[in-house]
PDB file of C-alpha atoms in Angstrom:
ATOM      1  CA  MET A   1     -36.298  46.832  -0.526  1.00 35.00           C
ATOM      2  CA  ASP A   2     -32.918  45.263   0.180  1.00 45.00           C
ATOM      3  CA  LYS A   3     -33.046  43.394   3.355  1.00 49.00           C
ATOM      4  CA  ILE A   4     -29.241  42.843   3.726  1.00 46.00           C
ATOM      5  CA  ALA A   5     -28.345  46.309   2.555  1.00 41.00           C
ATOM      6  CA  ALA A   6     -30.603  47.782   5.363  1.00 43.00           C
ATOM      7  CA  ASN A   7     -28.588  45.856   8.014  1.00 48.00           C
ATOM      8  CA  PRO A   8     -27.598  48.454  10.544  1.00 46.00           C
ATOM      9  CA  ALA A   9     -24.354  46.684  11.437  1.00 67.00           C
ATOM     10  CA  PRO A  10     -22.286  45.745   8.310  1.00 86.00           C
ATOM     11  CA  PRO A  11     -18.879  44.214   9.005  1.00 93.00           C
ATOM     12  CA  GLY A  12     -16.237  46.581  10.270  1.00 92.00           C
ATOM     13  CA  HIS A  13     -13.445  47.882   8.037  1.00 93.00           C
ATOM     14  CA  LEU A  14     -10.630  46.129   9.882  1.00 95.00           C
ATOM     15  CA  ARG A  15     -12.420  42.731   9.610  1.00 95.00           C
ATOM     16  CA  ARG A  16     -12.645  43.117   5.912  1.00 95.00           C
ATOM     17  CA  LEU A  17      -9.190  44.211   5.511  1.00 95.00           C
ATOM     18  CA  LEU A  18      -7.859  41.231   7.233  1.00 97.00           C
ATOM     19  CA  ALA A  19     -10.021  38.906   5.169  1.00 97.00           C
ATOM     20  CA  VAL A  20      -8.485  40.618   2.105  1.00 96.00           C
ATOM     21  CA  VAL A  21      -4.921  40.348   3.312  1.00 97.00           C
ATOM     22  CA  TYR A  22      -5.542  36.599   4.109  1.00 98.00           C
ATOM     23  CA  ASP A  23      -6.889  36.065   0.710  1.00 98.00           C
ATOM     24  CA  ALA A  24      -3.955  38.069  -0.963  1.00 97.00           C
ATOM     25  CA  PHE A  25      -1.522  35.578   0.726  1.00 98.00           C
ATOM     26  CA  LEU A  26      -3.493  32.511  -0.413  1.00 98.00           C
ATOM     27  CA  LEU A  27      -3.935  34.052  -4.076  1.00 98.00           C
ATOM     28  CA  ALA A  28       0.042  34.701  -4.125  1.00 98.00           C
ATOM     29  CA  ALA A  29       0.475  31.068  -3.332  1.00 98.00           C
ATOM     30  CA  VAL A  30      -1.992  29.849  -5.898  1.00 98.00           C
ATOM     31  CA  LEU A  31      -0.426  32.135  -8.584  1.00 97.00           C
ATOM     32  CA  LEU A  32       3.024  31.009  -7.791  1.00 96.00           C
ATOM     33  CA  VAL A  33       1.920  27.428  -8.332  1.00 96.00           C
ATOM     34  CA  ALA A  34      -0.035  28.412 -11.500  1.00 95.00           C
ATOM     35  CA  PHE A  35       3.311  30.052 -12.806  1.00 92.00           C
ATOM     36  CA  PHE A  36       5.426  26.769 -12.452  1.00 91.00           C
ATOM     37  CA  PRO A  37       4.978  25.658 -16.076  1.00 87.00           C
ATOM     38  CA  VAL A  38       5.915  29.041 -17.463  1.00 86.00           C
ATOM     39  CA  PRO A  39       9.745  28.487 -17.441  1.00 84.00           C
ATOM     40  CA  LEU A  40       9.035  25.401 -19.680  1.00 86.00           C
ATOM     41  CA  ILE A  41       8.129  27.857 -22.340  1.00 85.00           C
ATOM     42  CA  PRO A  42      11.270  28.676 -24.453  1.00 85.00           C
ATOM     43  CA  ALA A  43      12.587  32.240 -23.741  1.00 85.00           C
ATOM     44  CA  GLU A  44      12.214  33.490 -27.284  1.00 84.00           C
ATOM     45  CA  TRP A  45       8.512  32.466 -27.161  1.00 83.00           C
ATOM     46  CA  ARG A  46       7.970  34.194 -23.851  1.00 81.00           C
ATOM     47  CA  ALA A  47       9.522  37.478 -25.345  1.00 84.00           C
ATOM     48  CA  GLY A  48       6.695  37.575 -27.934  1.00 85.00           C
ATOM     49  CA  LEU A  49       3.515  39.623 -27.365  1.00 86.00           C
ATOM     50  CA  PRO A  50       1.103  36.883 -28.019  1.00 88.00           C
ATOM     51  CA  VAL A  51       2.604  34.591 -25.439  1.00 88.00           C
ATOM     52  CA  ARG A  52       2.981  37.461 -22.846  1.00 88.00           C
ATOM     53  CA  LEU A  53      -0.716  38.436 -23.404  1.00 94.00           C
ATOM     54  CA  GLY A  54      -1.615  34.731 -23.175  1.00 92.00           C
ATOM     55  CA  LEU A  55       0.183  34.392 -19.848  1.00 92.00           C
ATOM     56  CA  GLN A  56      -1.600  37.432 -18.399  1.00 93.00           C
ATOM     57  CA  CYS A  57      -4.942  36.181 -19.521  1.00 95.00           C
ATOM     58  CA  TYR A  58      -4.084  32.728 -17.956  1.00 95.00           C
ATOM     59  CA  LEU A  59      -3.195  34.387 -14.567  1.00 95.00           C
ATOM     60  CA  LEU A  60      -6.251  36.600 -14.544  1.00 97.00           C
ATOM     61  CA  ALA A  61      -8.308  33.488 -15.301  1.00 97.00           C
ATOM     62  CA  VAL A  62      -6.779  31.802 -12.425  1.00 97.00           C
ATOM     63  CA  THR A  63      -7.395  34.797 -10.308  1.00 98.00           C
ATOM     64  CA  CYS A  64     -10.894  34.977 -11.453  1.00 98.00           C
ATOM     65  CA  PHE A  65     -11.452  31.242 -10.501  1.00 98.00           C
ATOM     66  CA  PHE A  66      -9.985  31.823  -7.307  1.00 98.00           C
ATOM     67  CA  PHE A  67     -12.616  34.401  -6.309  1.00 98.00           C
ATOM     68  CA  VAL A  68     -15.785  33.544  -8.451  1.00 98.00           C
ATOM     69  CA  ARG A  69     -16.027  29.868  -7.592  1.00 98.00           C
ATOM     70  CA  PRO A  70     -16.274  30.323  -3.845  1.00 98.00           C
ATOM     71  CA  TRP A  71     -18.358  33.421  -4.008  1.00 98.00           C
ATOM     72  CA  SER A  72     -20.948  31.349  -6.022  1.00 97.00           C
ATOM     73  CA  ARG A  73     -20.586  28.230  -3.926  1.00 97.00           C
ATOM     74  CA  GLY A  74     -21.211  29.391  -0.297  1.00 95.00           C
ATOM     75  CA  GLY A  75     -20.404  33.060  -0.550  1.00 96.00           C
ATOM     76  CA  GLN A  76     -16.932  32.706   1.181  1.00 97.00           C
ATOM     77  CA  THR A  77     -13.440  32.615   0.238  1.00 98.00           C
ATOM     78  CA  LEU A  78     -10.958  31.077   2.743  1.00 97.00           C
ATOM     79  CA  GLY A  79     -10.133  34.598   4.013  1.00 97.00           C
ATOM     80  CA  MET A  80     -13.763  35.399   4.424  1.00 97.00           C
ATOM     81  CA  ARG A  81     -14.511  32.213   6.104  1.00 96.00           C
ATOM     82  CA  ALA A  82     -11.724  32.796   8.651  1.00 96.00           C
ATOM     83  CA  TRP A  83     -12.961  36.286   9.502  1.00 96.00           C
ATOM     84  CA  ARG A  84     -16.616  35.081   9.463  1.00 95.00           C
ATOM     85  CA  LEU A  85     -17.825  37.199   6.374  1.00 96.00           C
ATOM     86  CA  ARG A  86     -19.974  35.951   3.670  1.00 96.00           C
ATOM     87  CA  LEU A  87     -21.084  37.395   0.395  1.00 96.00           C
ATOM     88  CA  VAL A  88     -24.724  37.464  -0.332  1.00 95.00           C
ATOM     89  CA  ALA A  89     -27.136  39.042  -2.891  1.00 96.00           C
ATOM     90  CA  THR A  90     -28.821  42.195  -1.392  1.00 93.00           C
ATOM     91  CA  ASP A  91     -32.055  40.294  -1.059  1.00 92.00           C
ATOM     92  CA  GLY A  92     -30.325  37.729   1.102  1.00 90.00           C
ATOM     93  CA  ALA A  93     -30.101  35.092  -1.558  1.00 94.00           C
ATOM     94  CA  PRO A  94     -26.993  33.158  -2.488  1.00 96.00           C
ATOM     95  CA  VAL A  95     -24.711  34.794  -5.085  1.00 97.00           C
ATOM     96  CA  THR A  96     -25.038  33.336  -8.692  1.00 97.00           C
ATOM     97  CA  LYS A  97     -22.142  32.840 -10.974  1.00 97.00           C
ATOM     98  CA  THR A  98     -23.253  35.760 -13.178  1.00 97.00           C
ATOM     99  CA  ARG A  99     -23.323  38.050 -10.209  1.00 97.00           C
ATOM    100  CA  ALA A 100     -19.926  36.863  -8.994  1.00 98.00           C
ATOM    101  CA  LEU A 101     -18.484  37.205 -12.464  1.00 98.00           C
ATOM    102  CA  LEU A 102     -19.788  40.778 -12.729  1.00 98.00           C
ATOM    103  CA  ARG A 103     -18.462  41.481  -9.244  1.00 98.00           C
ATOM    104  CA  PHE A 104     -15.086  40.299 -10.240  1.00 98.00           C
ATOM    105  CA  ALA A 105     -14.935  42.323 -13.459  1.00 98.00           C
ATOM    106  CA  VAL A 106     -16.116  45.521 -11.628  1.00 97.00           C
ATOM    107  CA  ALA A 107     -13.685  44.918  -8.797  1.00 96.00           C
ATOM    108  CA  PHE A 108     -10.853  44.713 -11.490  1.00 95.00           C
ATOM    109  CA  ALA A 109     -11.976  47.944 -12.823  1.00 96.00           C
ATOM    110  CA  SER A 110     -12.079  49.459  -9.334  1.00 95.00           C
ATOM    111  CA  ALA A 111      -8.565  48.436  -8.844  1.00 93.00           C
ATOM    112  CA  ALA A 112      -7.528  49.894 -12.214  1.00 92.00           C
ATOM    113  CA  ALA A 113      -9.149  53.095 -11.145  1.00 93.00           C
ATOM    114  CA  PHE A 114      -6.465  53.443  -8.272  1.00 93.00           C
ATOM    115  CA  GLY A 115      -8.786  51.443  -5.892  1.00 92.00           C
ATOM    116  CA  LEU A 116     -11.378  54.213  -5.787  1.00 94.00           C
ATOM    117  CA  GLY A 117     -14.248  51.606  -5.981  1.00 94.00           C
ATOM    118  CA  PHE A 118     -12.837  49.866  -2.826  1.00 94.00           C
ATOM    119  CA  PHE A 119     -12.525  53.077  -0.959  1.00 94.00           C
ATOM    120  CA  TRP A 120     -16.285  53.651  -1.606  1.00 94.00           C
ATOM    121  CA  ILE A 121     -17.028  51.479   1.407  1.00 94.00           C
ATOM    122  CA  PHE A 122     -16.064  54.540   3.569  1.00 94.00           C
ATOM    123  CA  ILE A 123     -18.738  56.546   2.049  1.00 94.00           C
ATOM    124  CA  ASP A 124     -21.562  54.081   1.365  1.00 93.00           C
ATOM    125  CA  PRO A 125     -23.898  53.623   4.372  1.00 90.00           C
ATOM    126  CA  GLY A 126     -24.167  49.837   3.744  1.00 89.00           C
ATOM    127  CA  ARG A 127     -20.260  49.777   3.322  1.00 93.00           C
ATOM    128  CA  ARG A 128     -20.633  48.449  -0.326  1.00 95.00           C
ATOM    129  CA  ALA A 129     -17.717  48.922  -2.861  1.00 96.00           C
ATOM    130  CA  TRP A 130     -18.541  49.561  -6.421  1.00 96.00           C
ATOM    131  CA  HIS A 131     -18.384  46.014  -7.370  1.00 97.00           C
ATOM    132  CA  ASP A 132     -20.934  45.172  -4.633  1.00 97.00           C
ATOM    133  CA  ILE A 133     -23.188  47.970  -5.862  1.00 97.00           C
ATOM    134  CA  ALA A 134     -22.940  46.867  -9.535  1.00 97.00           C
ATOM    135  CA  ALA A 135     -23.442  43.212  -8.792  1.00 97.00           C
ATOM    136  CA  GLY A 136     -26.184  43.728  -6.262  1.00 97.00           C
ATOM    137  CA  THR A 137     -24.300  42.020  -3.386  1.00 96.00           C
ATOM    138  CA  CYS A 138     -22.987  42.833   0.074  1.00 95.00           C
ATOM    139  CA  ILE A 139     -20.754  41.517   2.740  1.00 95.00           C
ATOM    140  CA  VAL A 140     -22.363  40.284   5.957  1.00 94.00           C
ATOM    141  CA  THR A 141     -20.999  39.022   9.161  1.00 94.00           C
ATOM    142  CA  VAL A 142     -21.678  35.349   9.946  1.00 92.00           C
ATOM    143  CA  PRO A 143     -22.586  34.750  13.578  1.00 88.00           C
ATOM    144  CA  LYS A 144     -20.502  32.757  15.724  1.00 84.00           C
ATOM    145  CA  PRO A 145     -21.769  29.073  15.958  1.00 83.00           C
ATOM    146  CA  PRO A 146     -23.226  28.116  19.369  1.00 85.00           C
ATOM    147  CA  ARG A 147     -20.626  26.339  21.571  1.00 84.00           C
ATOM    148  CA  PRO A 148     -21.242  22.750  22.314  1.00 85.00           C
ATOM    149  CA  GLY A 149     -22.884  22.136  25.610  1.00 74.00           C
ATOM    150  CA  ARG A 150     -24.326  25.628  25.894  1.00 61.00           C
TER     151      ARG A 150
END
């Protein structure tokens, strides 16, 4: 059975929301920097459908990299680290790149479904969203490190 999913005290909603807000600000900054070279593309090219689709795919790839890399290398984005949250597989193992990519893809679909997949944390007893259920992952609270001298 799932060790982590059976955890009686998954992180609270406010802590998760604050980590999401933190990551949203960081992602906005990353996307702003990623968008810097776009004005160098001639305007008549940018107006064309292939270039617009290419730019959208580029920004989606940057967003995917922003989340998938830290999830698969330690289980924490900067926002999650700040609020002491970690993404793990439901058996407690680290998250693989495949799981992280699946989680990102389903999270994208959840957002496209008016955020219904994200609101699922209010229904699920383990507070898992659709992308966590699909990828076999969950968010856990990282305990505070012991203070030096104690």
